[in-house]
XYZ file of C-alpha atoms in Angstrom:
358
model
C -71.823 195.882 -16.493
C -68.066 194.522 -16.304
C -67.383 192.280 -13.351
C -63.533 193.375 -12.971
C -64.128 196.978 -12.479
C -66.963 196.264 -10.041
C -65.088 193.719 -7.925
C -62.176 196.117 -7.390
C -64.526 198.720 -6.406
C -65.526 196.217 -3.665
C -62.376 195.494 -2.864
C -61.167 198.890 -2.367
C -63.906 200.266 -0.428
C -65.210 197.174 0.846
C -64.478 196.055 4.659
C -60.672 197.679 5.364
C -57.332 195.702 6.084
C -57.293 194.886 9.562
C -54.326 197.758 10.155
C -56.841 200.286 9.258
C -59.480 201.314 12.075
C -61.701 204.379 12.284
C -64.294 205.513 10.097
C -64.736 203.667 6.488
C -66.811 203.171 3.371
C -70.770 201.963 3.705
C -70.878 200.382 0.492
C -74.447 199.774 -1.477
C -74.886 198.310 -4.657
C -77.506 199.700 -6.311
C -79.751 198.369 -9.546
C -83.361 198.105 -10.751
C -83.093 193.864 -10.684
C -81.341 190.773 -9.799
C -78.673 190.304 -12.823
C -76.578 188.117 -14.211
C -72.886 189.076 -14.932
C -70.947 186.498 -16.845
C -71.519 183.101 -14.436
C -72.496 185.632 -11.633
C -75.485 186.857 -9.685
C -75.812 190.281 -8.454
C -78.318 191.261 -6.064
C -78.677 195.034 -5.230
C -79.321 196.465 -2.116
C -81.760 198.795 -3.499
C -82.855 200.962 -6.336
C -81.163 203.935 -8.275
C -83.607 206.197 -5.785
C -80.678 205.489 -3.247
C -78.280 207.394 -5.064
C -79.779 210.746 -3.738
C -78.119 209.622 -0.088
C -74.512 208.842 -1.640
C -71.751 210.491 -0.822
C -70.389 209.072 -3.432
C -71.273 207.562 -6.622
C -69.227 205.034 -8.726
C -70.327 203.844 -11.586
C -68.854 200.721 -12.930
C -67.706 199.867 -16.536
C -70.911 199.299 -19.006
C -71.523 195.954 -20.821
C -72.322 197.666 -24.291
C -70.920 200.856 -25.328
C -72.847 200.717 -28.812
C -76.016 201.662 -27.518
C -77.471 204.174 -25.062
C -76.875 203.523 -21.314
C -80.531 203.219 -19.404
C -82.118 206.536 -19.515
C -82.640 205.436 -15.606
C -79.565 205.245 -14.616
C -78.499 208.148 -16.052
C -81.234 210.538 -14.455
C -80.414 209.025 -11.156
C -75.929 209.736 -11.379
C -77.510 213.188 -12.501
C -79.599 213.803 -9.637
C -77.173 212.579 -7.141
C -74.486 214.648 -8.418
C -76.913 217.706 -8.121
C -77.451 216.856 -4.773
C -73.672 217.282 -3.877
C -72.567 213.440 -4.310
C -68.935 213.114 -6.059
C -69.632 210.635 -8.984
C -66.719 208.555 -10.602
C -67.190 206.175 -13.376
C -64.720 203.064 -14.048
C -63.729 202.175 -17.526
C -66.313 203.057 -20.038
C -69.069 203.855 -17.057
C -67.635 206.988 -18.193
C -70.758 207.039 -20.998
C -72.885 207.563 -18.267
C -71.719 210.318 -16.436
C -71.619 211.889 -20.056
C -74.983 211.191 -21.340
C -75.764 212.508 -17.930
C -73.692 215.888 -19.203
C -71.673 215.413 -16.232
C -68.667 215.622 -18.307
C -69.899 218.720 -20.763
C -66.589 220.907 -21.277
C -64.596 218.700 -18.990
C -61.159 216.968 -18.985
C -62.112 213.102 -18.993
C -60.967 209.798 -19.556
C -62.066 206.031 -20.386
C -60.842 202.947 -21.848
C -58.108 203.697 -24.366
C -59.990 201.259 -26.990
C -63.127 203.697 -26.607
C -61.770 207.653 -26.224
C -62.333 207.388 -30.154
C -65.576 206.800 -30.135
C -67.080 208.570 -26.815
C -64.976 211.972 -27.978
C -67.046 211.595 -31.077
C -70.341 210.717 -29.363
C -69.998 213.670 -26.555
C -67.450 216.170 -28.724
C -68.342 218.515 -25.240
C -66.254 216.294 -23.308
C -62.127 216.556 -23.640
C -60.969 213.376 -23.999
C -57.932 212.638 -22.652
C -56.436 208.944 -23.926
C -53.255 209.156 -22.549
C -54.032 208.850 -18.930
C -54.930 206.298 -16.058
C -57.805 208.725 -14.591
C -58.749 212.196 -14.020
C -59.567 213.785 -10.952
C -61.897 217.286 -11.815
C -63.055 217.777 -8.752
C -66.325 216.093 -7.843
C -66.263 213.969 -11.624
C -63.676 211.735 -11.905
C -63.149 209.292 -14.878
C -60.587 206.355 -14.876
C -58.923 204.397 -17.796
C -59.673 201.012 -18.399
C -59.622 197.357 -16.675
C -56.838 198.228 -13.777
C -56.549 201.990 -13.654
C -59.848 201.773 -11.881
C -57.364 200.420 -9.426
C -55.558 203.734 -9.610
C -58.593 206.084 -9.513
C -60.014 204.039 -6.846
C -56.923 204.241 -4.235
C -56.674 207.620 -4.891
C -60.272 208.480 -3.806
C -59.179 206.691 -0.527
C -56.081 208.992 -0.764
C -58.055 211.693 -0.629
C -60.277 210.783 1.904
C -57.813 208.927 4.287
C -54.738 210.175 3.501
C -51.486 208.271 2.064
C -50.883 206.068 4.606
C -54.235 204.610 4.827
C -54.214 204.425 1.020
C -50.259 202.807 0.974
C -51.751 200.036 3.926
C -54.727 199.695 1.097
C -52.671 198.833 -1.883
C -50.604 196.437 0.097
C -53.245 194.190 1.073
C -54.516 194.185 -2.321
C -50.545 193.505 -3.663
C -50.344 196.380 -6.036
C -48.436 199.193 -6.090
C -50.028 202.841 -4.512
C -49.242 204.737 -7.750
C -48.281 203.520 -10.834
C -46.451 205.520 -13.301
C -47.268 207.417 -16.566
C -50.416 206.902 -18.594
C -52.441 204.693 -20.104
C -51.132 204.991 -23.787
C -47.868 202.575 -22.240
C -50.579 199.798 -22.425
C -52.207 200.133 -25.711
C -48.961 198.371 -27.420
C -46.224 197.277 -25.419
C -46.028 195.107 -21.980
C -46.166 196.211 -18.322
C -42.624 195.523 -17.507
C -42.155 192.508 -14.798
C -40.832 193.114 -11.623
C -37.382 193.467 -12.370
C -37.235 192.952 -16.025
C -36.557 196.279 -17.374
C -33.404 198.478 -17.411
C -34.031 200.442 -14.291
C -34.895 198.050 -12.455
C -31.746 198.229 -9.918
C -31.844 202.366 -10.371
C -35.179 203.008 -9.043
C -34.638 201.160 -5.786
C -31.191 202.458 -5.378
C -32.711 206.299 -5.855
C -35.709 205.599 -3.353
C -32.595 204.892 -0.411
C -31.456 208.439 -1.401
C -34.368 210.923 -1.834
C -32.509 212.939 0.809
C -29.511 213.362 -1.203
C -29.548 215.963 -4.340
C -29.420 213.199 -7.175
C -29.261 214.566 -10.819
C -29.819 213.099 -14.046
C -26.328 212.430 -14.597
C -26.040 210.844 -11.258
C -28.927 208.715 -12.334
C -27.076 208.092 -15.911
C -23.570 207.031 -14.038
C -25.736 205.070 -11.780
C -27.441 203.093 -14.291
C -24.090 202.826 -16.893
C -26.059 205.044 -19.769
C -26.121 208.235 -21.062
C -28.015 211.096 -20.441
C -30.104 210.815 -23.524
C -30.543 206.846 -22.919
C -31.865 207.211 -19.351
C -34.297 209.484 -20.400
C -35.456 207.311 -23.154
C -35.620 204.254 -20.573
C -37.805 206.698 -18.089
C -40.656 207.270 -20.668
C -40.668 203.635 -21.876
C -40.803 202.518 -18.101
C -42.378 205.224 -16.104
C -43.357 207.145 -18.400
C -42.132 210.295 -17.315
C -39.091 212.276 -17.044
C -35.977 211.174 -14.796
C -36.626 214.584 -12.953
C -40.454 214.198 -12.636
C -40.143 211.105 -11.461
C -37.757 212.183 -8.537
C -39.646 215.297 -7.854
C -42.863 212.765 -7.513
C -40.841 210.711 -4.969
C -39.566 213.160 -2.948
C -43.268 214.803 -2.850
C -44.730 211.281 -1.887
C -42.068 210.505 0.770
C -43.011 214.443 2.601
C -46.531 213.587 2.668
C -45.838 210.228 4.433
C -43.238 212.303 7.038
C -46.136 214.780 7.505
C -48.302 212.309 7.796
C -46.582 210.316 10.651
C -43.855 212.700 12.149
C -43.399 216.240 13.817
C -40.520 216.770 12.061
C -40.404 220.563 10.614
C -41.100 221.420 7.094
C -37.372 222.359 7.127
C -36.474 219.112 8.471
C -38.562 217.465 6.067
C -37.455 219.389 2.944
C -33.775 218.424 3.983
C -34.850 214.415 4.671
C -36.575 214.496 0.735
C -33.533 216.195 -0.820
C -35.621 219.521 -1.431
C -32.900 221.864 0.254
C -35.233 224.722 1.719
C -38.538 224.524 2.719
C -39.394 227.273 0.574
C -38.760 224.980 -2.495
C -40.797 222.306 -0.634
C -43.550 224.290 -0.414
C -43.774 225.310 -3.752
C -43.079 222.382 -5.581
C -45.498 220.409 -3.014
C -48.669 222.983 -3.189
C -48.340 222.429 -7.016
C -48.683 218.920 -6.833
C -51.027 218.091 -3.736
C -52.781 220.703 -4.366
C -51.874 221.866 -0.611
C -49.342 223.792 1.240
C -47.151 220.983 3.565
C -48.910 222.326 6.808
C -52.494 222.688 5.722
C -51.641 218.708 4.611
C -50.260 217.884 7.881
C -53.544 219.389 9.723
C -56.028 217.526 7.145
C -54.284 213.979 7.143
C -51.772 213.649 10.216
C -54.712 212.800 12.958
C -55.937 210.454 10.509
C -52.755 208.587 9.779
C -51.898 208.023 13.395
C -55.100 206.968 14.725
C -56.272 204.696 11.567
C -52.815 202.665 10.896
C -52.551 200.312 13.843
C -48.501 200.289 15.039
C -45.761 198.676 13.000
C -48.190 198.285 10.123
C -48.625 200.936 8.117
C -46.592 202.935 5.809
C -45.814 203.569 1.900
C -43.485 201.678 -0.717
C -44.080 199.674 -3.422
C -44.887 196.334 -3.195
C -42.829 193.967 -5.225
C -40.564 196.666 -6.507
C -42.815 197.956 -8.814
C -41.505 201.480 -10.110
C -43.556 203.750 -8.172
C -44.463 207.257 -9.939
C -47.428 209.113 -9.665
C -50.683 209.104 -12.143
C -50.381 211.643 -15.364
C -53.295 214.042 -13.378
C -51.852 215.098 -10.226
C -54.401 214.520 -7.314
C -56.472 218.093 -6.459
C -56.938 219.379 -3.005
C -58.325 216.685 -0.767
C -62.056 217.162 -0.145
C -63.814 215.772 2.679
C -67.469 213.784 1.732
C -70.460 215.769 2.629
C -70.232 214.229 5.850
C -67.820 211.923 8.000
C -68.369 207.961 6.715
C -69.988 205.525 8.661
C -67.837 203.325 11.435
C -67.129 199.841 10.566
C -68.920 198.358 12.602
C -72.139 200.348 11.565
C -72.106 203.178 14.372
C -72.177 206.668 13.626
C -74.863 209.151 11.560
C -76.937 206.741 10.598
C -77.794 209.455 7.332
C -74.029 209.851 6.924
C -72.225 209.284 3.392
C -72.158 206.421 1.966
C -70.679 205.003 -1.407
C -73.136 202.872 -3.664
C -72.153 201.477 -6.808
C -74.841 202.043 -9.731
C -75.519 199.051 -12.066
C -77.105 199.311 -15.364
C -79.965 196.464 -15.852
């Protein structure tokens, strides 16, 4: 097991920033021994038999892809995802969930250095190297190293809405969505904060989602052609101008559904989406969602979990913020509402234990 992907699990759905209150993650780490992880010491909390409670499984990236993961481990992510649990795997923990055949004629995902080689040992599974996770329901599979950043915050998406997930990713100082895929990654650099062409575009074009921007708005903006722009876009975002701004628009009506009353009208005028018919359309392709089946799930939530003055979405440091190449599905509620903070609630309710290998 990989420390990195493991601590950010931890971090993520570890104790909450102090702006979020309500219910949150009861987090278990679970393993058949003590073990030692570079120049640390884990300790579980208990065995793999405590996977059959979990709400949620995540299984962290494996030391050793060249052999077999434990033949333990992977009867017990089986068995727990038979029981109803949603199981995720971080890196290359995504050998596990398919030597468990959770992946078997599935869209999946690992680290890029690695699709080769599990696509060859599992061809079931359809590898997918070009992106930062994939969400297929109750099986999701991130990329390596930081995407399990991305996968992650969007399982706290789902569960807590954007706004709770936005507060998330501020405390931890990284952005709530990071553009395009992993294939960006495999040979050139993330771009710094600023250093890249768009970098005085994209802010300018987040002040103006309610406006209706084009391309070549976009291309006078940033002194470039059409053609030029676009080529910047995939290099940077790596998407389409267009995409990009539809993605936008879509996160900034979630966030006014989320924490307004304004109408779908109002908010389809406010993102630059004209009618609300277009909203809706464009927005239950993407969320998975209609606007005001979004609003009912999420709003409640946003209000009562983000304390006053300190919630909210952006990007922090100006990091170009575009959505993961899978689009998030329909948000799904655990099998039953998490635990309280401060350890009230069902004390059988969901909880979400990380599974170590030996």
């Amino acid at each position: 097991m990989r420390q990195f992907e493991l601590s950010v699990a931890y971090e993520v759905f570890g104790p909450p920033p102090s702006a979020v209150t309500g219910p949150w993650y009861d987090v278990s780490l679970c393993g058949p021994s003590t073990v030692r992880i570079g120049r640390f010491r884990l300790e579980p909390d208990g065995g793999f038999d405590l996977l059959a409670r979990a709400g949620t499984v995540i299984v962290p990236a494996l030391a050793e892809t060249d052999e077999a993961p434990p033949a333990e481990l992977v009867d017990a992510v089986r068995t727990a995802h038979e029981a109803g649990a949603r199981v995720a795997s971080l890196c290359t923990g995504a050998f596990v969930l398919a030597a468990a055949g959770l992946l078997d004629g599935r869209r999946a995902t690992t680290h890029w250095a690695h699709t080769e080689e599990l696509a060859s040992r599992h061809p079931r599974v359809e590898v997918d190297p070009d992106v930062l996770y994939v969400d297929d329901g109750r099986v999701l599979t991130s990329a390596g190293k930081a995407a399990a950043m991305d996968l992650c915050l969007h399982l706290v998406r789902l569960d807590h809405g954007s706004a709770v997930a936005n507060t998330v990713a501020r405390s931890l100082v990284v952005p709530p969505h990071r553009a395009g895929g992993q294939a960006q990654f495999v040979t050139t650099p993330v771009p710094a904060r600023d250093d890249h062409p768009l970098g005085d575009l994209l802010p300018w074009v987040m002040e103006r989602l309610d406006q209706p921007l084009t391309v070549d708005d976009l291309a006078r903006r940033a002194r470039m052609s059409s053609r030029n722009l676009g080529r910047h876009f995939r290099s940077v975002t790596g998407t389409t101008p267009l995409q990009w701004l539809l993605t936008q628009r879509i996160r900034h009506a979630q966030e006014l559904l989320e924490s307004t009353d304004e109408s779908v009208e109002g908010i389809a005028t406010a993102t630059g989406m004209g009618t609300a018919t277009t909203l809706r359309r464009h927005f239950n392709r993407t969320v998975g969602v209609p606007p005001d089946a979004y609003r009912r799930t999420f709003r409640a939530r946003a209000l009562t979990r983000i304390r006053p003055g300190e919630g909210g979405g952006g990007t922090p440091g100006g990091t170009p913020d575009g959505p993961p190449r899978t689009a998030p599905r329909t948000a799904a509620p655990p099998r039953s509402g998490p635990r309280w903070r401060d350890g009230s609630g069902p004390s059988s309710g969901p909880r979400t234990f990380l599974a170590s290998e030996a």
